[in-house]
Tab-separated table of C-alpha atoms and ligand atoms in Angstrom:
chain	number	residue	atom	x	y	z
A	1	MET	CA	14.545	-3.043	-19.934
A	2	LYS	CA	11.385	-1.621	-18.370
A	3	ARG	CA	10.763	-2.092	-14.673
A	4	ASP	CA	7.347	-2.830	-13.141
A	5	ILE	CA	6.308	-2.428	-9.506
A	6	ILE	CA	3.668	-5.127	-9.043
A	7	SER	CA	4.759	-6.307	-5.616
A	8	VAL	CA	6.864	-4.975	-2.760
A	9	PHE	CA	9.246	-7.810	-3.723
A	10	ASP	CA	9.977	-5.785	-6.902
A	11	MET	CA	11.747	-3.231	-4.664
A	12	LYS	CA	13.829	-5.791	-2.779
A	13	ASP	CA	17.136	-4.377	-4.008
A	14	ASP	CA	16.447	-0.661	-3.720
A	15	LEU	CA	13.638	-0.043	-1.245
A	16	THR	CA	16.036	1.912	0.977
A	17	ASP	CA	17.035	4.094	-1.988
A	18	ILE	CA	13.386	4.704	-2.888
A	19	LEU	CA	12.632	5.683	0.716
A	20	ASP	CA	15.635	8.034	0.808
A	21	LEU	CA	14.550	9.612	-2.467
A	22	ALA	CA	11.001	10.041	-1.154
A	23	ALA	CA	12.351	11.756	1.978
A	24	ARG	CA	14.525	14.081	-0.135
A	25	LEU	CA	11.589	14.934	-2.400
A	26	LYS	CA	9.473	15.720	0.640
A	27	ALA	CA	12.150	17.947	2.138
A	28	GLY	CA	13.067	19.675	-1.122
A	29	GLU	CA	11.366	21.631	-3.866
A	30	LYS	CA	7.786	20.616	-4.533
A	31	TYR	CA	8.122	21.135	-8.281
A	32	THR	CA	11.058	19.422	-9.984
A	33	PRO	CA	10.209	19.076	-13.675
A	34	VAL	CA	12.440	16.081	-14.351
A	35	LEU	CA	9.613	14.104	-15.947
A	36	GLN	CA	8.650	16.956	-18.261
A	37	GLY	CA	6.712	15.653	-21.253
A	38	LYS	CA	6.004	12.287	-19.633
A	39	THR	CA	2.500	10.874	-19.382
A	40	LEU	CA	1.157	8.627	-16.648
A	41	ALA	CA	-1.995	6.678	-17.562
A	42	LEU	CA	-4.210	5.680	-14.654
A	43	ILE	CA	-6.589	2.747	-14.983
A	44	PHE	CA	-8.857	2.453	-11.971
A	45	GLU	CA	-11.405	-0.349	-11.727
A	46	LYS	CA	-12.172	0.575	-8.118
A	47	SER	CA	-12.752	3.750	-6.117
A	48	SER	CA	-9.826	5.822	-4.876
A	49	THR	CA	-9.193	9.123	-3.133
A	50	ARG	CA	-5.535	8.977	-2.057
A	51	THR	CA	-3.938	6.832	-4.739
A	52	ARG	CA	-5.481	8.580	-7.702
A	53	THR	CA	-4.969	12.094	-6.358
A	54	SER	CA	-1.399	11.491	-5.223
A	55	PHE	CA	-0.445	9.997	-8.590
A	56	GLU	CA	-2.043	12.864	-10.522
A	57	VAL	CA	-0.532	15.553	-8.295
A	58	GLY	CA	2.794	13.697	-8.190
A	59	ILE	CA	3.296	13.417	-11.941
A	60	TYR	CA	2.233	17.074	-12.308
A	61	GLN	CA	4.793	18.195	-9.717
A	62	LEU	CA	7.454	16.236	-11.607
A	63	GLY	CA	6.607	18.101	-14.815
A	64	GLY	CA	4.504	15.425	-16.495
A	65	HIS	CA	0.791	14.869	-16.709
A	66	SER	CA	-1.818	12.159	-16.267
A	67	VAL	CA	-4.679	10.616	-18.200
A	68	HIS	CA	-7.331	8.796	-16.192
A	69	LEU	CA	-9.418	5.928	-17.520
A	70	ASN	CA	-12.144	4.245	-15.569
A	71	GLN	CA	-14.027	1.055	-16.136
A	72	HIS	CA	-17.139	2.802	-17.422
A	73	GLU	CA	-15.531	5.344	-19.730
A	74	SER	CA	-12.934	3.156	-21.425
A	75	GLN	CA	-13.371	0.277	-23.823
A	76	MET	CA	-12.044	-2.098	-21.147
A	77	GLY	CA	-15.500	-1.835	-19.590
A	78	ARG	CA	-16.981	-3.082	-22.857
A	79	GLY	CA	-14.684	-6.070	-23.092
A	80	GLU	CA	-11.518	-4.854	-24.836
A	81	THR	CA	-8.791	-7.154	-23.606
A	82	ILE	CA	-6.106	-6.169	-21.134
A	83	GLU	CA	-3.523	-7.390	-23.654
A	84	ASP	CA	-4.735	-4.974	-26.349
A	85	THR	CA	-5.166	-2.136	-23.859
A	86	ALA	CA	-1.564	-2.653	-22.717
A	87	GLN	CA	-0.240	-2.414	-26.256
A	88	VAL	CA	-2.305	0.648	-27.156
A	89	LEU	CA	-1.483	2.618	-24.005
A	90	SER	CA	2.202	1.760	-24.474
A	91	ARG	CA	2.087	3.809	-27.700
A	92	PHE	CA	0.809	6.920	-25.896
A	93	ALA	CA	2.004	6.905	-22.314
A	94	ASP	CA	5.279	6.433	-20.409
A	95	CYS	CA	3.900	4.537	-17.400
A	96	ILE	CA	0.595	3.032	-16.246
A	97	ALA	CA	-0.719	2.873	-12.684
A	98	TYR	CA	-3.408	0.190	-12.511
A	99	ARG	CA	-5.893	-0.449	-9.691
A	100	ALA	CA	-7.518	-3.785	-10.397
A	101	PHE	CA	-9.776	-6.358	-8.829
A	102	SER	CA	-7.430	-9.149	-9.790
A	103	HIS	CA	-3.676	-9.488	-9.300
A	104	GLU	CA	-3.582	-11.646	-12.422
A	105	ASP	CA	-4.930	-8.741	-14.480
A	106	VAL	CA	-2.119	-6.481	-13.236
A	107	CYS	CA	0.407	-9.148	-14.246
A	108	THR	CA	-1.252	-9.494	-17.672
A	109	LEU	CA	-1.075	-5.739	-18.237
A	110	ALA	CA	2.589	-5.723	-17.250
A	111	ALA	CA	3.413	-8.687	-19.477
A	112	ASN	CA	1.856	-7.022	-22.514
A	113	ALA	CA	2.951	-3.410	-22.022
A	114	SER	CA	6.313	-2.065	-23.140
A	115	ILE	CA	6.160	0.672	-20.489
A	116	PRO	CA	6.468	0.325	-16.681
A	117	ILE	CA	3.358	-0.767	-14.764
A	118	ILE	CA	2.678	0.237	-11.167
A	119	ASN	CA	0.224	-1.800	-9.113
A	120	ALA	CA	-2.086	0.821	-7.594
A	121	LEU	CA	-3.768	-1.924	-5.457
A	122	ASP	CA	-5.157	-5.295	-6.354
A	123	ASP	CA	-6.587	-8.201	-4.385
A	124	LEU	CA	-3.134	-9.445	-3.363
A	125	GLU	CA	-0.969	-6.361	-2.772
A	126	HIS	CA	-0.796	-2.583	-2.368
A	127	PRO	CA	2.921	-1.825	-2.829
A	128	CYS	CA	2.717	1.992	-3.125
A	129	GLN	CA	0.970	2.168	0.246
A	130	ILE	CA	3.812	0.350	1.938
A	131	VAL	CA	6.499	2.735	0.630
A	132	ALA	CA	4.499	5.592	2.167
A	133	ASP	CA	4.036	3.609	5.383
A	134	LEU	CA	7.750	2.910	5.806
A	135	LEU	CA	8.542	6.558	5.117
A	136	THR	CA	6.039	7.542	7.824
A	137	ILE	CA	7.471	5.089	10.345
A	138	LYS	CA	10.993	6.342	9.689
A	139	GLU	CA	9.889	9.948	10.198
A	140	HIS	CA	8.225	9.166	13.512
A	141	LYS	CA	10.661	6.579	14.883
A	142	GLN	CA	13.932	7.682	13.191
A	143	ARG	CA	14.666	4.069	12.281
A	144	LEU	CA	13.098	0.913	10.884
A	145	GLN	CA	15.364	-1.986	11.829
A	146	GLY	CA	14.370	-3.671	15.082
A	147	LEU	CA	10.966	-2.021	15.559
A	148	LYS	CA	7.848	-4.142	16.073
A	149	LEU	CA	4.823	-3.605	13.838
A	150	ALA	CA	1.531	-5.255	14.771
A	151	TYR	CA	-1.032	-5.549	12.001
A	152	ILE	CA	-4.395	-6.439	13.493
A	153	GLY	CA	-7.449	-7.233	11.366
A	154	ASP	CA	-8.006	-8.681	7.914
A	155	GLY	CA	-5.042	-10.468	6.300
A	156	ASN	CA	-5.603	-8.539	3.077
A	157	ASN	CA	-3.628	-6.826	0.291
A	158	VAL	CA	-2.224	-4.145	2.605
A	159	CYS	CA	-1.219	-6.769	5.174
A	160	ASN	CA	0.500	-8.899	2.506
A	161	SER	CA	2.522	-5.951	1.230
A	162	LEU	CA	3.400	-4.850	4.777
A	163	ILE	CA	4.735	-8.326	5.535
A	164	ILE	CA	7.187	-8.018	2.648
A	165	GLY	CA	8.128	-4.398	3.416
A	166	CYS	CA	8.829	-5.199	7.071
A	167	ALA	CA	10.883	-8.277	6.170
A	168	LEU	CA	12.968	-6.207	3.748
A	169	MET	CA	13.605	-3.479	6.319
A	170	GLY	CA	14.233	-5.734	9.323
A	171	ILE	CA	11.060	-4.709	11.152
A	172	ASN	CA	9.668	-7.402	13.452
A	173	PHE	CA	6.189	-8.116	12.143
A	174	ALA	CA	3.220	-9.683	13.927
A	175	ALA	CA	-0.175	-10.108	12.292
A	176	ALA	CA	-3.282	-11.030	14.263
A	177	CYS	CA	-6.140	-12.102	12.019
A	178	PRO	CA	-9.144	-14.359	12.530
A	179	GLU	CA	-8.870	-17.953	11.319
A	180	GLY	CA	-9.807	-18.017	7.638
A	181	TYR	CA	-8.601	-14.438	7.063
A	182	LEU	CA	-4.870	-14.926	7.382
A	183	PRO	CA	-2.427	-13.286	4.959
A	184	ASP	CA	-1.240	-15.038	1.789
A	185	ALA	CA	0.687	-18.232	2.621
A	186	GLU	CA	3.136	-17.921	-0.263
A	187	ILE	CA	4.014	-14.340	0.649
A	188	ILE	CA	4.532	-15.369	4.281
A	189	ALA	CA	6.891	-18.166	3.230
A	190	GLN	CA	8.956	-15.927	0.952
A	191	ALA	CA	9.028	-13.059	3.443
A	192	GLN	CA	10.091	-15.404	6.224
A	193	GLN	CA	13.346	-16.048	4.391
A	194	LEU	CA	13.932	-12.331	3.893
A	195	ALA	CA	13.162	-11.616	7.542
A	196	GLU	CA	15.692	-14.217	8.676
A	197	LYS	CA	18.296	-12.708	6.377
A	198	ASN	CA	17.566	-9.231	7.721
A	199	GLY	CA	17.485	-10.250	11.376
A	200	SER	CA	13.784	-9.748	12.058
A	201	THR	CA	10.856	-11.961	13.016
A	202	LEU	CA	7.549	-12.683	11.292
A	203	GLN	CA	4.738	-13.927	13.461
A	204	ILE	CA	1.175	-14.838	12.436
A	205	THR	CA	-1.359	-15.352	15.201
A	206	THR	CA	-5.090	-15.192	15.808
A	207	ASP	CA	-4.585	-13.394	19.142
A	208	PRO	CA	-4.646	-9.576	18.908
A	209	VAL	CA	-3.067	-9.174	22.355
A	210	VAL	CA	-0.070	-11.308	21.378
A	211	ALA	CA	0.477	-9.124	18.302
A	212	ALA	CA	-0.074	-5.803	20.090
A	213	THR	CA	2.253	-6.584	23.003
A	214	ALA	CA	5.267	-4.242	23.009
A	215	ALA	CA	4.458	-3.028	19.473
A	216	ASP	CA	5.962	0.255	18.281
A	217	ILE	CA	3.394	0.484	15.505
A	218	ILE	CA	-0.223	-0.635	15.597
A	219	TYR	CA	-1.665	-0.905	12.096
A	220	THR	CA	-5.103	-1.826	10.846
A	221	ASP	CA	-7.179	-1.612	7.678
A	222	ALA	CA	-10.849	-1.975	6.763
A	223	TRP	CA	-12.334	-5.346	7.616
A	224	VAL	CA	-14.140	-5.389	4.278
A	225	SER	CA	-12.034	-4.575	1.225
A	226	MET	CA	-13.398	-3.255	-2.035
A	227	GLY	CA	-15.140	-6.036	-3.920
A	228	GLN	CA	-15.986	-8.028	-0.758
A	229	GLU	CA	-19.020	-6.013	0.301
A	230	GLU	CA	-21.241	-9.093	0.557
A	231	GLN	CA	-19.072	-10.337	3.476
A	232	ALA	CA	-19.717	-7.222	5.583
A	233	ALA	CA	-22.326	-8.553	8.035
A	234	GLU	CA	-20.502	-11.802	8.729
A	235	LYS	CA	-17.150	-10.067	9.157
A	236	GLU	CA	-18.362	-7.407	11.588
A	237	GLN	CA	-19.111	-10.064	14.208
A	238	LEU	CA	-16.041	-12.189	13.596
A	239	PHE	CA	-13.656	-9.229	13.599
A	240	ALA	CA	-15.068	-7.448	16.677
A	241	PRO	CA	-12.262	-8.761	18.977
A	242	TYR	CA	-9.719	-7.293	16.539
A	243	GLN	CA	-10.886	-3.696	16.939
A	244	ILE	CA	-8.099	-1.248	17.770
A	245	ASN	CA	-9.302	0.372	20.975
A	246	ALA	CA	-7.881	1.725	24.231
A	247	GLU	CA	-7.877	-1.698	25.850
A	248	LEU	CA	-5.847	-3.295	23.059
A	249	VAL	CA	-3.305	-0.483	22.597
A	250	ALA	CA	-2.586	-0.612	26.347
A	251	HIS	CA	-0.402	-3.638	25.457
A	252	ALA	CA	1.726	-1.625	23.011
A	253	GLN	CA	4.778	0.513	23.763
A	254	LYS	CA	3.875	3.780	25.487
A	255	ASP	CA	5.044	5.788	22.473
A	256	TYR	CA	3.387	3.540	19.867
A	257	ILE	CA	2.060	5.083	16.661
A	258	PHE	CA	-1.273	4.172	15.116
A	259	MET	CA	-1.431	3.679	11.349
A	260	HIS	CA	-4.237	2.972	8.867
A	261	CYS	CA	-4.002	3.173	5.090
A	262	LEU	CA	-7.485	4.787	5.022
A	263	PRO	CA	-10.367	4.960	4.293
A	264	ALA	CA	-11.241	4.146	7.931
A	265	HIS	CA	-14.463	3.015	9.548
A	266	ARG	CA	-14.669	4.537	13.004
A	267	GLY	CA	-16.402	2.222	15.460
A	268	LEU	CA	-15.474	-0.876	13.444
A	269	GLU	CA	-11.753	-1.606	12.962
A	270	VAL	CA	-10.742	1.373	15.127
A	271	THR	CA	-12.394	3.568	17.722
A	272	PRO	CA	-12.530	7.346	17.159
A	273	GLU	CA	-10.527	7.782	20.363
A	274	ILE	CA	-7.545	5.991	18.786
A	275	ILE	CA	-7.631	7.162	15.177
A	276	ASP	CA	-8.291	10.763	16.206
A	277	GLY	CA	-6.011	10.567	19.241
A	278	PRO	CA	-2.435	11.708	19.884
A	279	HIS	CA	-0.730	8.484	18.716
A	280	SER	CA	-2.374	8.508	15.290
A	281	VAL	CA	-0.211	9.413	12.273
A	282	VAL	CA	-2.770	8.517	9.614
A	283	PHE	CA	-2.719	11.875	7.841
A	284	ASP	CA	1.088	11.993	7.661
A	285	GLU	CA	0.783	8.511	6.231
A	286	ALA	CA	-1.749	9.701	3.646
A	287	GLU	CA	0.431	12.679	2.675
A	288	ASN	CA	3.397	10.385	2.220
A	289	ARG	CA	1.601	8.574	-0.596
A	290	LEU	CA	2.529	11.597	-2.719
A	291	HIS	CA	6.228	11.593	-1.859
A	292	ALA	CA	6.494	7.807	-2.088
A	293	GLN	CA	4.881	7.628	-5.510
A	294	LYS	CA	6.984	10.495	-6.842
A	295	ALA	CA	10.035	8.475	-5.803
A	296	ILE	CA	8.656	5.326	-7.439
A	297	MET	CA	7.902	7.166	-10.699
A	298	LEU	CA	11.359	8.768	-10.755
A	299	THR	CA	12.899	5.346	-10.197
A	300	ILE	CA	11.125	3.524	-13.032
A	301	ILE	CA	10.166	6.120	-15.680
A	302	ASP	CA	12.966	6.776	-18.184
A	303	HIS	CA	14.217	10.351	-18.087
B	401	CP	N1	-5.085	3.989	0.929
B	401	CP	C1	-5.563	4.053	-0.310
B	401	CP	O1	-5.069	3.410	-1.256
B	401	CP	O2	-6.588	4.940	-0.460
B	401	CP	P1	-7.505	5.138	-1.738
B	401	CP	O3	-8.353	3.912	-1.894
B	401	CP	O4	-8.307	6.366	-1.428
B	401	CP	O5	-6.649	5.341	-2.946
B	402	NVA	N1	-7.778	-3.287	1.819
B	402	NVA	C1	-8.458	-2.139	1.287
B	402	NVA	C2	-7.486	-1.028	1.058
B	402	NVA	C3	-8.083	0.235	0.541
B	402	NVA	C4	-7.064	1.278	0.276
B	402	NVA	C5	-9.162	-2.529	-0.005
B	402	NVA	O1	-8.588	-3.288	-0.807
B	402	NVA	O2	-10.282	-2.075	-0.221
């Protein structure tokens, strides 16, 4: 049976194995042609620098190749259904990575394709990002279990996926988001059970200082996600107290690391001093997208 990665929950039984594989791939030979002859189709409805490039480079390094379709060039942009697109691409390709506006569309593609589907970001989750993030934390902190991660900002797709990833790995998680911009309630409820099972805590607050206190990792993302551009002016004011700056990180552990999935907006969600400072690991985090996605592809593409 094919295996899709739509949510971080889809890795609940083997996230540790995927992380170990990613670390081995990073440490080993760059080119391992185990997916020779395999094709990854990429459907991107939204912009991307890291996700698209790391998938294309990743499948190439594994011996396969990629085909990229965007909204404007493919028939999807002219109304061909996701159901038909899923069936057609299943006849050509071995896996599809899909970046979509709607989580429902990713689920529809997966339900109608006979090949594995990877969620390359939607409005609910960003699972590939979180594999790279956990790999980065492990590299810098030598462990995951028992650390405290503070996510401060918009309770968005990245935040939702981080909640699940932290619960699975026993990382104590605290999110500070303004009222009205909290993470997904259903994900919180499900992750809460996992966190309890794995001996960690999951805290949601509106107070950035509460979240940042004693944190080993301070994480933020853009206040305005792709597709929400009309909210920009309103959000800038509301989110100002959630900016990651010197004053806020003073509450974290002395050896905290700063993470951001990128792209970043200096002067908004983070000051230049922090993102370009000595605690920032954002470019290791970006690099790890490659190793993480190679591990994901090796795990779900038949070979
Ligand atoms: N972090 C991330 O997914 O970046 P891109 O939007 O550039 O792919
Ligand atoms: N939350 C951001 C992440 C970008 C990688 C967005 O969805 O635009």
